[in-house]
PDB file of C-alpha atoms in Angstrom:
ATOM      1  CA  UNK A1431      -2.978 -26.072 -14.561  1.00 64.00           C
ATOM      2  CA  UNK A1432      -4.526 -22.712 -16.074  1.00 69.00           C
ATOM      3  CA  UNK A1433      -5.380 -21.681 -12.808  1.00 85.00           C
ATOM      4  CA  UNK A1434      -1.566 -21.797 -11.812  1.00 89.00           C
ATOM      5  CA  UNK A1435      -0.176 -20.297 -14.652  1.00 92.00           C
ATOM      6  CA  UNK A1436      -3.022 -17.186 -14.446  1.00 95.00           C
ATOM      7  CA  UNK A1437      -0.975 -13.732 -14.543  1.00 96.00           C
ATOM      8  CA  UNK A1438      -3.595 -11.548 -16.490  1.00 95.00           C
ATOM      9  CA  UNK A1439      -3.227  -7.642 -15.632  1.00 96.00           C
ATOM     10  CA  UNK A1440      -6.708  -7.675 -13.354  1.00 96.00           C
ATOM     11  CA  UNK A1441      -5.522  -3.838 -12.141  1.00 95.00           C
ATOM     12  CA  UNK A1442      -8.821  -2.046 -13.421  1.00 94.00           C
ATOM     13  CA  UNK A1443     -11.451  -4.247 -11.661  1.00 95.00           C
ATOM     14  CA  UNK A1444     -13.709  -2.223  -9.240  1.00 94.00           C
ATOM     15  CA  UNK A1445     -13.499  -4.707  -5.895  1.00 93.00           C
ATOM     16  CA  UNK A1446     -14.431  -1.706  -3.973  1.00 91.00           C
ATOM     17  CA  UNK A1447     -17.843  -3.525  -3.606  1.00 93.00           C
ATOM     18  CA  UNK A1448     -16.292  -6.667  -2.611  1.00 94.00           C
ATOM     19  CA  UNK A1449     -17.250  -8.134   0.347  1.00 95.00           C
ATOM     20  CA  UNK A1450     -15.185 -11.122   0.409  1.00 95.00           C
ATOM     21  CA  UNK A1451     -12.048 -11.943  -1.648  1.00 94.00           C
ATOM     22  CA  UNK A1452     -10.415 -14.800   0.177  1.00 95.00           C
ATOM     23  CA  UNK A1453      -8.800 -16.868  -1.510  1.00 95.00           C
ATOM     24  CA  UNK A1454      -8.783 -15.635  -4.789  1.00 94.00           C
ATOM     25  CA  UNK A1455      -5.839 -15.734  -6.032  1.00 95.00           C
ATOM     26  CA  UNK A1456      -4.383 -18.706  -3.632  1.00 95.00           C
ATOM     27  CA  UNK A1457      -1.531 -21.181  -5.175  1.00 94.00           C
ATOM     28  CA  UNK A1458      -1.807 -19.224  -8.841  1.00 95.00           C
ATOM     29  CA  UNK A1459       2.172 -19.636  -8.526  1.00 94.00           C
ATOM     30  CA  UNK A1460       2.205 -16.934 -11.853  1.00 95.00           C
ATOM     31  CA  UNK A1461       0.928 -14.617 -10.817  1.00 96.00           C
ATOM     32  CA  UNK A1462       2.634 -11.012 -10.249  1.00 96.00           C
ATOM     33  CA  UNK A1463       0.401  -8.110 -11.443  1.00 96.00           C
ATOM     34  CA  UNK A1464       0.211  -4.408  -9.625  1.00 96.00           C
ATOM     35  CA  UNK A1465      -2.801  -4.057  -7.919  1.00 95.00           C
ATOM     36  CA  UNK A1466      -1.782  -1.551  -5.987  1.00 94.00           C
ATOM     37  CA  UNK A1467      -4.715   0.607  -7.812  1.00 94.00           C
ATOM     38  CA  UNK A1468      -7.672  -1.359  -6.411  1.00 93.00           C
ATOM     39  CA  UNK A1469      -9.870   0.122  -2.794  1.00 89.00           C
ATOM     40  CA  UNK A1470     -11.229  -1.897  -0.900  1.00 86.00           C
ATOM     41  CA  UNK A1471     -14.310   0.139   0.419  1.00 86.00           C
ATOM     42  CA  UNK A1472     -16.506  -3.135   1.649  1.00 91.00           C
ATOM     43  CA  UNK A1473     -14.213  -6.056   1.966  1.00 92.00           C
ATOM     44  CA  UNK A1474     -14.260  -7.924   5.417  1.00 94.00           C
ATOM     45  CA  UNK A1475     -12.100 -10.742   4.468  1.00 95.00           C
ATOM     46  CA  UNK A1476      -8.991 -10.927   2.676  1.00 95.00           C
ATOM     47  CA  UNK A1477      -8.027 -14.141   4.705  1.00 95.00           C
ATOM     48  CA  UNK A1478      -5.458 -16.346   2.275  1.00 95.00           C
ATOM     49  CA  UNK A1479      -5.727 -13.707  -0.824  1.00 95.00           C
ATOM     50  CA  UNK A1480      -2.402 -14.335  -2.075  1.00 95.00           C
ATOM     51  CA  UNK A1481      -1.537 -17.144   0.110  1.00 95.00           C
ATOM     52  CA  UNK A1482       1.160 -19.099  -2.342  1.00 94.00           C
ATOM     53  CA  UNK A1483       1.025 -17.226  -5.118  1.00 94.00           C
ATOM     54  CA  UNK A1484       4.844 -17.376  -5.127  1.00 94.00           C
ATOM     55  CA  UNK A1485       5.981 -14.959  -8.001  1.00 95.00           C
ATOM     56  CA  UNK A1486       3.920 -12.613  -6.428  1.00 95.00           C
ATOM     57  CA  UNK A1487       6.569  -9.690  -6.119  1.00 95.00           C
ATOM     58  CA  UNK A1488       4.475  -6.033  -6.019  1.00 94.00           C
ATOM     59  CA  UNK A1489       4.155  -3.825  -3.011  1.00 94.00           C
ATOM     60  CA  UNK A1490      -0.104  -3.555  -2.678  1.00 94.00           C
ATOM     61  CA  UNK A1491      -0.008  -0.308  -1.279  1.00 92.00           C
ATOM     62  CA  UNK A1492      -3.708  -1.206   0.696  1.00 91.00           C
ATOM     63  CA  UNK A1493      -5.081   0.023   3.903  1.00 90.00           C
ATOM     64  CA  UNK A1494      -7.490  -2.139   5.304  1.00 90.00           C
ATOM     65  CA  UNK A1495      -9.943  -1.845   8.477  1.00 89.00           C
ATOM     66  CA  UNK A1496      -8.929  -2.781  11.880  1.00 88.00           C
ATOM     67  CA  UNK A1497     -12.255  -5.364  11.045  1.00 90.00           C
ATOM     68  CA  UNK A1498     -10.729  -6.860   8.008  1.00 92.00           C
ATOM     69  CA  UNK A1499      -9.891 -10.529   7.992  1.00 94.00           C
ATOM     70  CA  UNK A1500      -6.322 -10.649   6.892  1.00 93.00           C
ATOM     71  CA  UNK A1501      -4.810 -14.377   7.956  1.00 92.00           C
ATOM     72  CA  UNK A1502      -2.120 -15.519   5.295  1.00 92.00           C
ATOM     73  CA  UNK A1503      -3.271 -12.683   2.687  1.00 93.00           C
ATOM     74  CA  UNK A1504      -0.015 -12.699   1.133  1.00 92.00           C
ATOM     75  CA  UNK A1505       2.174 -15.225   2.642  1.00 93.00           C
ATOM     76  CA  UNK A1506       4.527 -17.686   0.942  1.00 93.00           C
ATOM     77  CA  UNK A1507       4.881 -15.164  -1.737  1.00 92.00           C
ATOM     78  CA  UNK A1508       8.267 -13.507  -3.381  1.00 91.00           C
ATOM     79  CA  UNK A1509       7.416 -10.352  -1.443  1.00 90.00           C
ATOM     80  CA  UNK A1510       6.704 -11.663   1.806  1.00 91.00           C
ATOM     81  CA  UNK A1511       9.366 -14.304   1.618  1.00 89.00           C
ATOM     82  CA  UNK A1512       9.634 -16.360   4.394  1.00 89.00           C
ATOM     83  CA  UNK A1513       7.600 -13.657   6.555  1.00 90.00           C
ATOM     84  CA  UNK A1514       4.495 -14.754   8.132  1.00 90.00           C
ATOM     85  CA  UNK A1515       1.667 -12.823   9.949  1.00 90.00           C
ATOM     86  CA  UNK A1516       2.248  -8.605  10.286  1.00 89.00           C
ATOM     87  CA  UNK A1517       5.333  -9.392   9.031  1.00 91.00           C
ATOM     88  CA  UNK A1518       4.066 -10.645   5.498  1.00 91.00           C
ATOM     89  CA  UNK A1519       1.183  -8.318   5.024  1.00 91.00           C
ATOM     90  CA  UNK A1520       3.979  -5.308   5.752  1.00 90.00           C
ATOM     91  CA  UNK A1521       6.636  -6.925   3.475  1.00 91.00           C
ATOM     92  CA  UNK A1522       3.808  -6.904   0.393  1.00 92.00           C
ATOM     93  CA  UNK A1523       2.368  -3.463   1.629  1.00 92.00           C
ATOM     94  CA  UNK A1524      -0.801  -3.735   3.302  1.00 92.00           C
ATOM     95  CA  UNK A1525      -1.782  -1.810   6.466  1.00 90.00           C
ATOM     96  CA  UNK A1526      -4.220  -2.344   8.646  1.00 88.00           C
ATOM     97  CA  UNK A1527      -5.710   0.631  10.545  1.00 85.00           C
ATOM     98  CA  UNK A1528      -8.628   1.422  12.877  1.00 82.00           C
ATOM     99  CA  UNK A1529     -11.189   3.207  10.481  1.00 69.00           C
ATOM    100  CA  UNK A1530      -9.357   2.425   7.935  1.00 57.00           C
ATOM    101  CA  UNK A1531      -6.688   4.784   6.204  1.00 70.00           C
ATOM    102  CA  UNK A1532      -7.004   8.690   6.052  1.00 64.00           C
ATOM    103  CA  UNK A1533      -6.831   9.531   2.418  1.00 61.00           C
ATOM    104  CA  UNK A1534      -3.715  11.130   1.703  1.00 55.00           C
ATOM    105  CA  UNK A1535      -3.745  15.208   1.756  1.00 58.00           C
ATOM    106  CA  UNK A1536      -3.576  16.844  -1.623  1.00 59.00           C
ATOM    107  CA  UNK A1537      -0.721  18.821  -2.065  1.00 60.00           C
ATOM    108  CA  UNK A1538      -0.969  22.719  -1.012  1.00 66.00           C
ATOM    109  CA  UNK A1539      -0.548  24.463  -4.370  1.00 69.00           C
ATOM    110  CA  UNK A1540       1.689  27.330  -4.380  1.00 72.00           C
ATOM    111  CA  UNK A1541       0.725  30.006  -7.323  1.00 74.00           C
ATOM    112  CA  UNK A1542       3.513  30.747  -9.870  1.00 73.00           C
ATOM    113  CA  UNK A1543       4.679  33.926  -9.296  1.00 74.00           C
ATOM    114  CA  UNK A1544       2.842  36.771 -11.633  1.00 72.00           C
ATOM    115  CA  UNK A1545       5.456  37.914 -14.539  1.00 69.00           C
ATOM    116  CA  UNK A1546       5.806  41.957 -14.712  1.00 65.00           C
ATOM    117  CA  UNK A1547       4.654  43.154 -17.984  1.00 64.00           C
ATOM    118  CA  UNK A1548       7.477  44.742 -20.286  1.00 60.00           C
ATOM    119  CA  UNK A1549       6.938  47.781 -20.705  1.00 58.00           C
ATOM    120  CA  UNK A1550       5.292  47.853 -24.448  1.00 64.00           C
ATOM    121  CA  UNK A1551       7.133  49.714 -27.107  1.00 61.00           C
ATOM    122  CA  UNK A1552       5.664  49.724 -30.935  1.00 69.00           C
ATOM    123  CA  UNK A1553       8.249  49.372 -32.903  1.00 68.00           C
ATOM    124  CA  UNK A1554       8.809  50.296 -36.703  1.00 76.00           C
ATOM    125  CA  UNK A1555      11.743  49.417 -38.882  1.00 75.00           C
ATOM    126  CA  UNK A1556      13.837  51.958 -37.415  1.00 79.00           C
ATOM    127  CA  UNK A1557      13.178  51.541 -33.666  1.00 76.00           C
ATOM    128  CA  UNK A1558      13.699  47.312 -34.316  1.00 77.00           C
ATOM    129  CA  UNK A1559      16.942  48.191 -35.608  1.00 84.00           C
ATOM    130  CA  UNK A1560      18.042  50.394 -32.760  1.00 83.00           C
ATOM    131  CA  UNK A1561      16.358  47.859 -30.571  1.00 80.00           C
ATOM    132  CA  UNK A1562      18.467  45.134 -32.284  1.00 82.00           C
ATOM    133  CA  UNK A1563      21.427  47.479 -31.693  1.00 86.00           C
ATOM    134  CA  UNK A1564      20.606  48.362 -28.152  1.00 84.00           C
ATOM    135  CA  UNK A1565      20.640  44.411 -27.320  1.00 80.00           C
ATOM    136  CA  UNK A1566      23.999  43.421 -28.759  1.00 85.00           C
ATOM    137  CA  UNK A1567      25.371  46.323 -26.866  1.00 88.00           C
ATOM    138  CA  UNK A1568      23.732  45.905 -23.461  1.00 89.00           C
ATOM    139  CA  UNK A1569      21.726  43.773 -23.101  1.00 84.00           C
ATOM    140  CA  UNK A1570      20.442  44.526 -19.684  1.00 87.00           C
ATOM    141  CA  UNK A1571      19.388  48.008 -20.722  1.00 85.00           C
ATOM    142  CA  UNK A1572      17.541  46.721 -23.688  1.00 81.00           C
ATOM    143  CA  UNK A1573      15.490  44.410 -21.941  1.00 82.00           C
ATOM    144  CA  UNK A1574      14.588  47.059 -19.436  1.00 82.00           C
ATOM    145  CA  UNK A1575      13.844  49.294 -22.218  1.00 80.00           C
ATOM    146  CA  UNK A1576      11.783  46.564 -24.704  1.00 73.00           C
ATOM    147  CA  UNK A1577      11.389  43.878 -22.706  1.00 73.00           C
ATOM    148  CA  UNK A1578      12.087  39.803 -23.584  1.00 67.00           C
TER     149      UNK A1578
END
């Protein structure tokens, strides 16, 4: 049927006012898109979500509510395998957690180191030739002198 053979990339609907999205995507054997994107801000049950949508193969990434109705959400599915229960909802990625999931720290930014300023040296077409000079025989001193 169409409703089998459904594998449509559904990754930028906003569920995060869903309430309830059980059973949505139930027996659509096809189907194996990332929605590893989507937040679930309001949902209180995912009960059968995925339940034998066997090609399913992604790793959801969700963390649900402690409240959250999760029975079969992704079982009998190429991720969960033969895995039912904790087991299935772990083996396709989603956690449950009282208050839900802490969002994840943002990285502490460490500034880039401030270059030192060459020293500036005007140069003319006599002091770029000795400068020119000065670098093919030592380097080193040449950058110290005129900088990069």
């Amino acid at each position: 049927t169409a409703v089998a053979s459904f594998n449509e990339d559904i990754s930028a609907w906003d569920v995060s006012a869903v309430r309830y999205i059980d059973w949505m995507l139930s027996s659509v054997t096809a189907f194996n898109q990332d929605l590893s994107g989507w937040t679930f801000d309001s949902v209180t049950k995912m009960d059968g979500m995925l339940f034998e949508a066997s090609a399913f193969d992604q790793d959801l990434g969700w963390c649900v509510d402690d409240a959250v109705s999760l029975g079969s959400v992704c079982e009998k599915t190429l991720a969960a395998g033969t895995a039912v229960g904790a087991a299935a909802r772990t083996a396709c990625g989603v956690k449950q957690a009282d208050g839900a999931c802490a969002p994840s720290p943002r990285p502490t930014l460490t500034p880039a180191p401030t270059a030192t300023p060459a020293p500036t040296v005007p140069l003319d077409d006599t002091s770029i030739r000795t400068a020119v000079a000065a670098w093919f025989s030592d380097r080193a001193a040449a950058e110290a002198t005129y900088g990069h």
